[in-house]
CSV table of C-alpha atoms in Angstrom, one decimal:
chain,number,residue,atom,x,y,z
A,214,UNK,CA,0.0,0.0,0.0
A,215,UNK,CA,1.5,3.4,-1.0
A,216,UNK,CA,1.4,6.2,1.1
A,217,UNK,CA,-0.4,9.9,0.2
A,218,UNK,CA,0.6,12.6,-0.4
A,219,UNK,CA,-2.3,15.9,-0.5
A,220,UNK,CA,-1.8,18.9,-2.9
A,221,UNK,CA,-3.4,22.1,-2.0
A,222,UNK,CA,-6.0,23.4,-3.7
A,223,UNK,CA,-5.9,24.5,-7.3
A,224,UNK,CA,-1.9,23.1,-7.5
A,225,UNK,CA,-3.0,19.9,-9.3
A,226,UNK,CA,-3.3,21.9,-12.9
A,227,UNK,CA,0.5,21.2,-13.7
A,228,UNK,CA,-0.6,17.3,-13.1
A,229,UNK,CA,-3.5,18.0,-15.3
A,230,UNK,CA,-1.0,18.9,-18.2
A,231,UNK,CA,1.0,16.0,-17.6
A,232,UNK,CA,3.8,17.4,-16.3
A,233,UNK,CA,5.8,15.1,-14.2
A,234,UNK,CA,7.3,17.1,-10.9
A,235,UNK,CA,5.2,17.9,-7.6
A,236,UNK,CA,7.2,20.5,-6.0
A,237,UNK,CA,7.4,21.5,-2.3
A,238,UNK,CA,5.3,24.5,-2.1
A,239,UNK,CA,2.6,22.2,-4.0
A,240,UNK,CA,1.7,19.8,-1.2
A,241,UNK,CA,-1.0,20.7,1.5
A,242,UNK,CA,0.4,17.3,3.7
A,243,UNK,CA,2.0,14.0,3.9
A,244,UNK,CA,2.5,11.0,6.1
A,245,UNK,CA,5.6,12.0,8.1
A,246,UNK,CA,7.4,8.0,8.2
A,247,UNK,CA,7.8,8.8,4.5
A,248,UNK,CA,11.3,7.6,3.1
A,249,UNK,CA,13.3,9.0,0.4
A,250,UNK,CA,12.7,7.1,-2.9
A,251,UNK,CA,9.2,5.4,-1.5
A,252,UNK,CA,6.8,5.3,-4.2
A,253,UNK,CA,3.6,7.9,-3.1
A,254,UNK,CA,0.4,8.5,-4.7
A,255,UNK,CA,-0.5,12.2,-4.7
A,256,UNK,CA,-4.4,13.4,-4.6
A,257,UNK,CA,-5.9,16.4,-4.4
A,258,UNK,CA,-7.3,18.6,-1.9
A,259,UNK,CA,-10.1,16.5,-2.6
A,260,UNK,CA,-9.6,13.3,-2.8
A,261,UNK,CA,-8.7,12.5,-6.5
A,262,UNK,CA,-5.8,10.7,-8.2
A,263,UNK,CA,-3.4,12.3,-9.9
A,264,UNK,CA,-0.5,10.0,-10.1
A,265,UNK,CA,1.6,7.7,-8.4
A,266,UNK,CA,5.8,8.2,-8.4
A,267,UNK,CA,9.2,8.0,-6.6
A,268,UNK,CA,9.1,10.7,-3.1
A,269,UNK,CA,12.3,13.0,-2.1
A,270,UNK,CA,13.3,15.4,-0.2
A,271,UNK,CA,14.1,18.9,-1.9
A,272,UNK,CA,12.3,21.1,-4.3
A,273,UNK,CA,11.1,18.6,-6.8
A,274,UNK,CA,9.0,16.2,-4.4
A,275,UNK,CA,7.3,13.9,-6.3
A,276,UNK,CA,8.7,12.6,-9.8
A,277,UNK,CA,5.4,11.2,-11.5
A,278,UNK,CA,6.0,7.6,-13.1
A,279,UNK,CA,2.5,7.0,-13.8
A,280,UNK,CA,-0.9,9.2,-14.1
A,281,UNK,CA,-2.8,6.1,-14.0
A,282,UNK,CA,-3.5,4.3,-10.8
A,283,UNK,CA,-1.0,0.9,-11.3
A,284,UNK,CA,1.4,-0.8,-9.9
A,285,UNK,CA,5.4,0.3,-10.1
A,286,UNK,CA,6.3,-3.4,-10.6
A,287,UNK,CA,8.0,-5.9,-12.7
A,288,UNK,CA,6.0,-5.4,-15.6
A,289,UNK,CA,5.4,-1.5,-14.9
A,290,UNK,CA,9.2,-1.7,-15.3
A,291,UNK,CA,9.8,-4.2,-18.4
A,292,UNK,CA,6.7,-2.1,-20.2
A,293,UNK,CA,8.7,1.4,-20.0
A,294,UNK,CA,11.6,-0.4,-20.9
A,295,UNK,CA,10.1,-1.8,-24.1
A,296,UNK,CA,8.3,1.1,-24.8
A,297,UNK,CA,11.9,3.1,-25.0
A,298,UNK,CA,13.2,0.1,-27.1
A,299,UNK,CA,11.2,0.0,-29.9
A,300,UNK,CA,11.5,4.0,-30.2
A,301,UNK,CA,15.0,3.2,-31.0
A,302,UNK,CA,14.4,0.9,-33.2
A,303,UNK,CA,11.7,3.0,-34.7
A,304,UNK,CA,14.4,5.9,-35.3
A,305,UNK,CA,16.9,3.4,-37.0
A,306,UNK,CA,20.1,4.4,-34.2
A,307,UNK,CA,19.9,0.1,-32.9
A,308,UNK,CA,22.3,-0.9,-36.2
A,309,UNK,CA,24.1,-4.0,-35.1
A,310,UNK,CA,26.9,-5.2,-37.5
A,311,UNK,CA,24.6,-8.4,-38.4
A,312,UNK,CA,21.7,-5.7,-39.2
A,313,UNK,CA,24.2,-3.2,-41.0
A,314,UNK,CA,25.5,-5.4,-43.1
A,315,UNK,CA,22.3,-6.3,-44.7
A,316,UNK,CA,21.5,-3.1,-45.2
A,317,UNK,CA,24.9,-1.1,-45.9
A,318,UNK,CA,24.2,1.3,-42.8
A,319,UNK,CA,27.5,2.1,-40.5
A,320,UNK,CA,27.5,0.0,-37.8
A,321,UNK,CA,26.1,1.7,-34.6
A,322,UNK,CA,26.0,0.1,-31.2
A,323,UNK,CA,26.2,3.3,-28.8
A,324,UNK,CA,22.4,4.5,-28.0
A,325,UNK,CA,20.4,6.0,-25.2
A,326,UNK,CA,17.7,3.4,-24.5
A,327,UNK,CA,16.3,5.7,-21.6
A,328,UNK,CA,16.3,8.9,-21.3
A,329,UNK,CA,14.3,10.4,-18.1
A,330,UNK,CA,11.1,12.1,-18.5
A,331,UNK,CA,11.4,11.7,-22.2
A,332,UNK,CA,10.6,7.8,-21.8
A,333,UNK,CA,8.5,8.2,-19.1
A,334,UNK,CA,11.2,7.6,-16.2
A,335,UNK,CA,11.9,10.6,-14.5
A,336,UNK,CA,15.1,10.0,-12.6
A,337,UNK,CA,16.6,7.0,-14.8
A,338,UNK,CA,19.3,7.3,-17.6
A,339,UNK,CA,20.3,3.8,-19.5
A,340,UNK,CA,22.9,4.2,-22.0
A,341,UNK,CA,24.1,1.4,-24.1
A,342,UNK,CA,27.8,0.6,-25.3
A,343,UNK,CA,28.1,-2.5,-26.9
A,344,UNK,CA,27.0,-5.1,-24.9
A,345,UNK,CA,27.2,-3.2,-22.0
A,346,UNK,CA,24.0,-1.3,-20.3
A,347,UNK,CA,25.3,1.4,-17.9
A,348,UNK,CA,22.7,2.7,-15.4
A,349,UNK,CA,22.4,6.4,-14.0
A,350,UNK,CA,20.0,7.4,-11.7
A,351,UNK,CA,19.3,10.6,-10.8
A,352,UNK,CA,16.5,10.4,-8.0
A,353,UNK,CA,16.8,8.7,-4.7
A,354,UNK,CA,13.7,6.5,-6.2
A,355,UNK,CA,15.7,5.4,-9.0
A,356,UNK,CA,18.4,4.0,-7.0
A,357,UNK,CA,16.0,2.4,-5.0
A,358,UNK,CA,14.6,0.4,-7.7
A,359,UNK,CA,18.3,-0.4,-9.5
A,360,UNK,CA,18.1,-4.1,-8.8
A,361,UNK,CA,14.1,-4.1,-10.4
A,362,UNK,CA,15.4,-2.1,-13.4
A,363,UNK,CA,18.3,-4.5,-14.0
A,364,UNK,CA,15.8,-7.1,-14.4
A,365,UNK,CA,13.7,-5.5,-16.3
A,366,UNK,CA,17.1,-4.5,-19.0
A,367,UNK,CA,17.8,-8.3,-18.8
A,368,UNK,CA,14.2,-9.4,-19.8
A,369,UNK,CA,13.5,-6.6,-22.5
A,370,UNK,CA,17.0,-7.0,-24.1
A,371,UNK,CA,17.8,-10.5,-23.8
A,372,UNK,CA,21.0,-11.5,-25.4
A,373,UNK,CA,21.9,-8.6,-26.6
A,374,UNK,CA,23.3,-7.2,-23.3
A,375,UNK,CA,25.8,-9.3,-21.2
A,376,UNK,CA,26.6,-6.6,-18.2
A,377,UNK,CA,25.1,-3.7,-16.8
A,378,UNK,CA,27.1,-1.4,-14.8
A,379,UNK,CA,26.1,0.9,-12.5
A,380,UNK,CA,27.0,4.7,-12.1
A,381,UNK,CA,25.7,6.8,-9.9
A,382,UNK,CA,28.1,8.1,-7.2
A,383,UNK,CA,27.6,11.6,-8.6
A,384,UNK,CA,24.5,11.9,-9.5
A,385,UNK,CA,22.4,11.6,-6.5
A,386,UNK,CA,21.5,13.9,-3.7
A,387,UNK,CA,24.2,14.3,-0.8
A,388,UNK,CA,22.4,15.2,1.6
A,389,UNK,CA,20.7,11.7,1.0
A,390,UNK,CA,23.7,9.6,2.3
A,391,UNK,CA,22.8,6.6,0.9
A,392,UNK,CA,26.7,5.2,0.7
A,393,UNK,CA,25.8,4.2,-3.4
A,394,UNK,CA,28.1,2.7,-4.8
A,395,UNK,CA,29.3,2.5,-8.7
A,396,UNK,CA,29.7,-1.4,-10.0
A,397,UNK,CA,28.5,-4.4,-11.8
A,398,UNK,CA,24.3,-5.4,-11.1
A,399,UNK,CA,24.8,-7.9,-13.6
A,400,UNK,CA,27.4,-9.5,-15.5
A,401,UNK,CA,31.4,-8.3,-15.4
A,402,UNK,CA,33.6,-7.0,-18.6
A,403,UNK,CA,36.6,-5.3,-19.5
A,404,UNK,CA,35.4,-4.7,-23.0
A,405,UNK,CA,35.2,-1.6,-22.8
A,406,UNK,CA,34.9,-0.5,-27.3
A,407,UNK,CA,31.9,0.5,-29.0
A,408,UNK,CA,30.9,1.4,-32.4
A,409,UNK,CA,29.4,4.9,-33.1
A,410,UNK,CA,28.5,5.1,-36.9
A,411,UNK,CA,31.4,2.4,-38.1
A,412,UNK,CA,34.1,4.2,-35.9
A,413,UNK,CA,35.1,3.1,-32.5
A,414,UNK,CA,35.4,4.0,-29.0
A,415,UNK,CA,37.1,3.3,-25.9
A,416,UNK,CA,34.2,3.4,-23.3
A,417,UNK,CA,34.9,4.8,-19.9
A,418,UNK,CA,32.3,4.5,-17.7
A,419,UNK,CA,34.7,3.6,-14.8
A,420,UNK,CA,35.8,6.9,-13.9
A,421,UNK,CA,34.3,9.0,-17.4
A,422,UNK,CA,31.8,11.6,-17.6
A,423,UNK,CA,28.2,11.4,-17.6
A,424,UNK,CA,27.8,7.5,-18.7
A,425,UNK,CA,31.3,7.3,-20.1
A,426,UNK,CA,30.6,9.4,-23.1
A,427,UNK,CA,28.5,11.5,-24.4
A,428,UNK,CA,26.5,10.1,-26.9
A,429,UNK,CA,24.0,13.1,-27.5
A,430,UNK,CA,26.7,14.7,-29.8
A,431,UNK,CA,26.9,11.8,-32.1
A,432,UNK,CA,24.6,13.4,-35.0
A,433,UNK,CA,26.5,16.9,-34.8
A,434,UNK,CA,29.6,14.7,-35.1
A,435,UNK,CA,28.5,13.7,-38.1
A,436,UNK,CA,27.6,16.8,-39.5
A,437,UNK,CA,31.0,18.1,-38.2
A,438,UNK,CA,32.7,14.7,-40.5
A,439,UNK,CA,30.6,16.2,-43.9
A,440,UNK,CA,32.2,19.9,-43.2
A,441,UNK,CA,35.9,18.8,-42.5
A,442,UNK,CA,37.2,17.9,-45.8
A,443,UNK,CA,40.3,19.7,-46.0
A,444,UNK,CA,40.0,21.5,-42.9
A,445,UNK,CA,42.5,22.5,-40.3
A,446,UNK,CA,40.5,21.4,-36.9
A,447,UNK,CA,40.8,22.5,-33.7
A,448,UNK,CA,38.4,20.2,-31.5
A,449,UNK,CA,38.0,22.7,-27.6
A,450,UNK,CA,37.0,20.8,-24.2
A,451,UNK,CA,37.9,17.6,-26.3
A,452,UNK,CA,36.9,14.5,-24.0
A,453,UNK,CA,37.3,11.4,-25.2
A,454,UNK,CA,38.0,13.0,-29.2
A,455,UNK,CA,34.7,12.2,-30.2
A,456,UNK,CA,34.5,15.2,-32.7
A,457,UNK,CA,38.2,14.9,-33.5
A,458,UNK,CA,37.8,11.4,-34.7
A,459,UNK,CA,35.1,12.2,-37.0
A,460,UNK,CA,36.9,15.1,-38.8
A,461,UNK,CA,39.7,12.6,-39.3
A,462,UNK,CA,37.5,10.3,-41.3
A,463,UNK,CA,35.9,13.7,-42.4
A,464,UNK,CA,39.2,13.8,-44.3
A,465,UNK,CA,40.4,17.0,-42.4
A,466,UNK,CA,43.9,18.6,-42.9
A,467,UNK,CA,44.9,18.7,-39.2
A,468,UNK,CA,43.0,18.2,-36.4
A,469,UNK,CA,44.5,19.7,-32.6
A,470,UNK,CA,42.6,18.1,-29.2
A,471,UNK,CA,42.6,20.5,-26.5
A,472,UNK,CA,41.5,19.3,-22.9
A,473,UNK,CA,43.0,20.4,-19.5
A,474,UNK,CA,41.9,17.0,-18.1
A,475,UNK,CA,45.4,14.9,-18.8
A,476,UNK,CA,43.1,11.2,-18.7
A,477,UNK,CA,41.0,13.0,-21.8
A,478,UNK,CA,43.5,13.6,-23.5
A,479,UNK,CA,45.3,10.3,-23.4
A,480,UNK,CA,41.5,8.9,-24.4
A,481,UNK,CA,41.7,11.1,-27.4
A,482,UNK,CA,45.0,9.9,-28.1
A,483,UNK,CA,43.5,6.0,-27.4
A,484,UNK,CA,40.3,6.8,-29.7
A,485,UNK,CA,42.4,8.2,-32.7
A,486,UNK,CA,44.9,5.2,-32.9
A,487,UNK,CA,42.0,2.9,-32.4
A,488,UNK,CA,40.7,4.3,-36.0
A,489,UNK,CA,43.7,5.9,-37.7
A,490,UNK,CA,46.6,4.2,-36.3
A,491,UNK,CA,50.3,6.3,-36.7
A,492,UNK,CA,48.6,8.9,-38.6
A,493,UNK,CA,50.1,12.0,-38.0
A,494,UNK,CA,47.4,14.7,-38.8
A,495,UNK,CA,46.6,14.8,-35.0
A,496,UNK,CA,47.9,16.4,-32.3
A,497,UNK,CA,46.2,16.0,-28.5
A,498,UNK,CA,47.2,19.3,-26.3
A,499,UNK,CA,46.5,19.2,-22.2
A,500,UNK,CA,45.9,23.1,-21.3
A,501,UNK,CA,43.1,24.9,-20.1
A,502,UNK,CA,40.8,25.8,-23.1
A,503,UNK,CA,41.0,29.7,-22.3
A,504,UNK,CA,44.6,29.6,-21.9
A,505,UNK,CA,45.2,27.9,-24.8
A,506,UNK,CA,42.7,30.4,-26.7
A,507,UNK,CA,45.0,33.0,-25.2
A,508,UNK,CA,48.5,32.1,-25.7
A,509,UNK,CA,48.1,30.7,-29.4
A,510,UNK,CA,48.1,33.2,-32.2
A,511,UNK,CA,47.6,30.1,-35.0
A,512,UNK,CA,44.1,30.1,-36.7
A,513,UNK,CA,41.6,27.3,-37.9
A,514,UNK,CA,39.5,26.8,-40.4
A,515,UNK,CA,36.8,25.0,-38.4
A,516,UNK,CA,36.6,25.1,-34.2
A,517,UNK,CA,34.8,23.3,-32.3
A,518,UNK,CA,33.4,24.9,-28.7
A,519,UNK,CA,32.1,22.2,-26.9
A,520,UNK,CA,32.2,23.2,-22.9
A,521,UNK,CA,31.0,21.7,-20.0
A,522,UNK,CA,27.6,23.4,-18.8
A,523,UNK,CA,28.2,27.4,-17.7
A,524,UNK,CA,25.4,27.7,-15.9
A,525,UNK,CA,23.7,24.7,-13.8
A,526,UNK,CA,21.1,26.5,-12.1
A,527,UNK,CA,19.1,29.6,-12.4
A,528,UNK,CA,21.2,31.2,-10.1
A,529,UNK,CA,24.1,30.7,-12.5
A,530,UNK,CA,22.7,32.0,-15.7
A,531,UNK,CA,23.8,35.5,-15.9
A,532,UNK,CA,27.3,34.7,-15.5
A,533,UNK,CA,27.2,31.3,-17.5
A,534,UNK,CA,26.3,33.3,-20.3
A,535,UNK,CA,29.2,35.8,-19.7
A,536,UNK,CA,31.1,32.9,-20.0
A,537,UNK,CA,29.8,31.4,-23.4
A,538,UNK,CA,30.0,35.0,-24.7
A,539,UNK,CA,33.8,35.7,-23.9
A,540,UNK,CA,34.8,31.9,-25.1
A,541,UNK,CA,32.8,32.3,-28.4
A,542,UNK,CA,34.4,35.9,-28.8
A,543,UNK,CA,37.9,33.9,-28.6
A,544,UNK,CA,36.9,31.6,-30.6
A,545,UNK,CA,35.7,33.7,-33.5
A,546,UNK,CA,38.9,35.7,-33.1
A,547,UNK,CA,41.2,32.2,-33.9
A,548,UNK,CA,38.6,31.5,-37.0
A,549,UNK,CA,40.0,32.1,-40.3
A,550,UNK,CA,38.0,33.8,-43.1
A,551,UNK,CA,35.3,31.6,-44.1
A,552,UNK,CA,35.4,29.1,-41.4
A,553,UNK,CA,33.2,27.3,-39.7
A,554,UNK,CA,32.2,27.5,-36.1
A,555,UNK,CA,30.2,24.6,-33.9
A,556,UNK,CA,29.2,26.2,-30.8
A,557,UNK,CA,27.3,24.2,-28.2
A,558,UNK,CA,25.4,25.1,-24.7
A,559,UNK,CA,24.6,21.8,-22.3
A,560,UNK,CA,22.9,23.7,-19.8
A,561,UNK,CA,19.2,23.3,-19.2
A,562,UNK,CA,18.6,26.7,-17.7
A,563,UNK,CA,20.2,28.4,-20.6
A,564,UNK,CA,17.0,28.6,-23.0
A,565,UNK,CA,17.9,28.7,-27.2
A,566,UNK,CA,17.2,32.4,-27.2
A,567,UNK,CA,19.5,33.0,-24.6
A,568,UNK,CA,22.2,30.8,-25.9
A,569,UNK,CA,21.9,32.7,-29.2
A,570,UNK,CA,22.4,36.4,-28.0
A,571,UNK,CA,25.5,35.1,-26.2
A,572,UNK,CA,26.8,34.1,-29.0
A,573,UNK,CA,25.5,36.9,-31.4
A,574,UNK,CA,26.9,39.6,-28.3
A,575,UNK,CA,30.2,37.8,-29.1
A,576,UNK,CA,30.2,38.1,-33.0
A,577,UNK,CA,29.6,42.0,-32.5
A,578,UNK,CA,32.5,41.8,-29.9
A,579,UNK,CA,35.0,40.3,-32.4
A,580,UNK,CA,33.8,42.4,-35.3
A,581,UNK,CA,33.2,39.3,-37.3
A,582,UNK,CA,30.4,38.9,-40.1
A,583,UNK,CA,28.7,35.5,-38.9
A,584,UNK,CA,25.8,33.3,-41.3
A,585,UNK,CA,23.5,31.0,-39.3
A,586,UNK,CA,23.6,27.5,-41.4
A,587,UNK,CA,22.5,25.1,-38.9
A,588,UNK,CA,20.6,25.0,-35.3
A,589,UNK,CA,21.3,21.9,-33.6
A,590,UNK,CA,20.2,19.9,-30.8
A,591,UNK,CA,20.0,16.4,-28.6
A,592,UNK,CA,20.0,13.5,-30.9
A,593,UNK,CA,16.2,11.5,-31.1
A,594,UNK,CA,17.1,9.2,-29.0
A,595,UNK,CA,17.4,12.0,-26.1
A,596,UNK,CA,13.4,12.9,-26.7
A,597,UNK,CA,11.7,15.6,-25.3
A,598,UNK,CA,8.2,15.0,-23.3
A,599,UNK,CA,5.9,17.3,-25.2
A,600,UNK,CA,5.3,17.6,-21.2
A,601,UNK,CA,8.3,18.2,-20.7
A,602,UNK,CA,10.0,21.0,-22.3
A,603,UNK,CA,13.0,21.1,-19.3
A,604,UNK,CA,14.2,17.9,-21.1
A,605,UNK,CA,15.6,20.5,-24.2
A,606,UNK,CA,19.3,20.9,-22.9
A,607,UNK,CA,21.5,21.0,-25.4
A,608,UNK,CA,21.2,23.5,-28.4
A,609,UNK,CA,24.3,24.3,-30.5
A,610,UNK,CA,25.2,26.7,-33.5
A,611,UNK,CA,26.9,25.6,-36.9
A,612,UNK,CA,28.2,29.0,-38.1
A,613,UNK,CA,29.8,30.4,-41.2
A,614,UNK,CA,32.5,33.5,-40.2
A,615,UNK,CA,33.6,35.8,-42.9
């Protein structure tokens, strides 16, 4: 039996539009033995349902898994987990070599196969490498329900997955102090290489980023490969290389890796000899990305701005977008004439519009005439509930400087 939890009057329209978060201020009462990560059923001020999900402490109190009075069990779980599969198959990014072979795709076996509120899961990231599930959760409830979910992954994707690793250290609440662990739920490997469009990856979800890597740039990779031809590249807040590999297949002139973390730039290193072995058109540098901007006088003819997120909450934003303006504004001043600039936001509090006058404040600043030829975003299988419209995080910038 789930316990209750009693909005106040007239805060149940938010539920009405199917948005997925109770917050704080929202709730009239609630039984007081209530546990972080119990599963709750919230009513209103008069007694009807309006959904049933995971309870924690903090602003957002209630993450809605259902708006329909069921049961969060096994086949809650396996249901939600099939539903997210077959919109992956759906949008052709599930491309097995078996599968690509037949039909002369690329080979592609790095996806998101759940991906929060957009699947319905508020709280739950799954990212698939290989044969290799790796599990994120972001709520207390999440966590709670690991083992269940694990099952569920193992039932849904049969043979196709032969681990599922768990990483969360970061990514849950503090002040919860629930001693999580990162490691193994099922199965135990130390092949760590997956293919993203026919080119491959070392995987490091030990100790990595996010999941390991960060699979909602592969598309703008790909449009980055089609653009390099000929290029000089110079790949900013490089990672793993993802964007530096693809503008070596892209054919690019030179391509220079610039990360001030030194373990990214040996995985760059790791990720270009994987795919072009002794090939001498790359260069990996460790230095702080402004610093480098500074001290180097050499210019590109395509740059790639790719920075961790500026501005994590709302408290942030003003001076996050200070920040994407003065990096842009070096960046345009190392672009050659008729390059081409990728410039990318990952926070969610910094809306499209605001991301854009950052970056248009920073043309004026460098006295650069700038074209708009594409406006990117997260890759389809990072969906956005049309409940949702928080889930819309990363916007970016393709951009032709005269």
């Amino acid at each position: 039996m789930y316990k209750k939890i009693v909005l106040k009057k007239g805060k149940e329209e938010s539920l009405l539009r199917r948005h997925p978060w109770v917050f704080s201020g929202a709730i009239l009462k609630m039984d007081e033995t209530l546990k972080e990560g119990e599963l709750v059923k919230v009513y209103t001020h008069d007694g009807n349902f309006m959904g049933v999900g995971h309870f924690q402490i903090g602003s957002i109190t209630v993450r809605i898994l259902s708006f329909h009075d069921i049961a969060i069990d096994t086949d809650f779980w396996e249901s939600r987990i099939s539903a997210a599969l077959a919109v992956r198959e759906a949008i052709g990014v599930i491309r097995p070599e078996e599968s690509a072979a037949a039909t002369g795709e690329t080979i592609n076996t790095t996806y998101r196969l759940v991906h929060g509120e957009g699947d319905n899961l508020p709280g739950l990231i799954v990212d698939v490498y290989g044969t290799t599930c790796v599990l994120q959760a972001h709520s207390v409830g999440m966590h709670v329900a690991r083992y269940e979910i694990a099952e569920a992954l193992r039932a849904v994707l049969g043979e196709k997955i032969d681990s599922i690793y768990y990483k969360s250290e970061t990514t849950l609440p503090f002040k919860a102090d629930l001693g999580q662990e990162n490691g193994f739920l099922y199965g135990d490997t130390d092949n760590n290489i997956a293919i993203e469009n026919g080119l491959k990856f070392h995987i490091d979800w030990l100790k990595g980023q996010k999941t390991g890597f960060f699979i909602d740039q592969r598309e703008n990779r790909s449009l980055l490969e089609y653009y390099a031809k000929g290029r000089s590249v110079l790949n900013m807040f490089c990672y793993t290389g993802g964007f530096s590999v693809y503008a070596m297949r892209g054919g690019a002139k030179t391509v220079h890796s610039v990360d001030s973390s030194a373990k990214a730039v040996e995985l760059t290193n790791e990720n270009i000899a994987l795919n072009f072995p002794n090939d001498s058109r790359h260069a990996a540098i460790c230095e702080d990305a402004f610093k480098y901007l500074d001290d180097n006088d050499g210019k590109y003819d395509l740059i790639v701005l790719d920075p961790p997120a500026f501005a994590k909450h709302r408290s942030a934003l003003k001076n996050g977008l200070r920040g994407y303006t003065r990096l842009n504004v070096k960046g345009f001043e190392r672009i050659k004439k008729g390059g081409i600039l990728f410039t990318f936001s990952c926070s969610q509090v910094v809306t499209k519009e605001n991301f854009r006058q950052a970056v248009f404040t920073a043309a004026a600043q460098a006295g650069r005439k700038v074209r708009i030829l594409h406006q990117i975003h997260q890759p389809a299988d990072h969906p956005i509930n049309i409940y949702h419209l928080e889930g819309e995080y990363l916007k970016g910038l393709v951009l032709y400087v005269e």
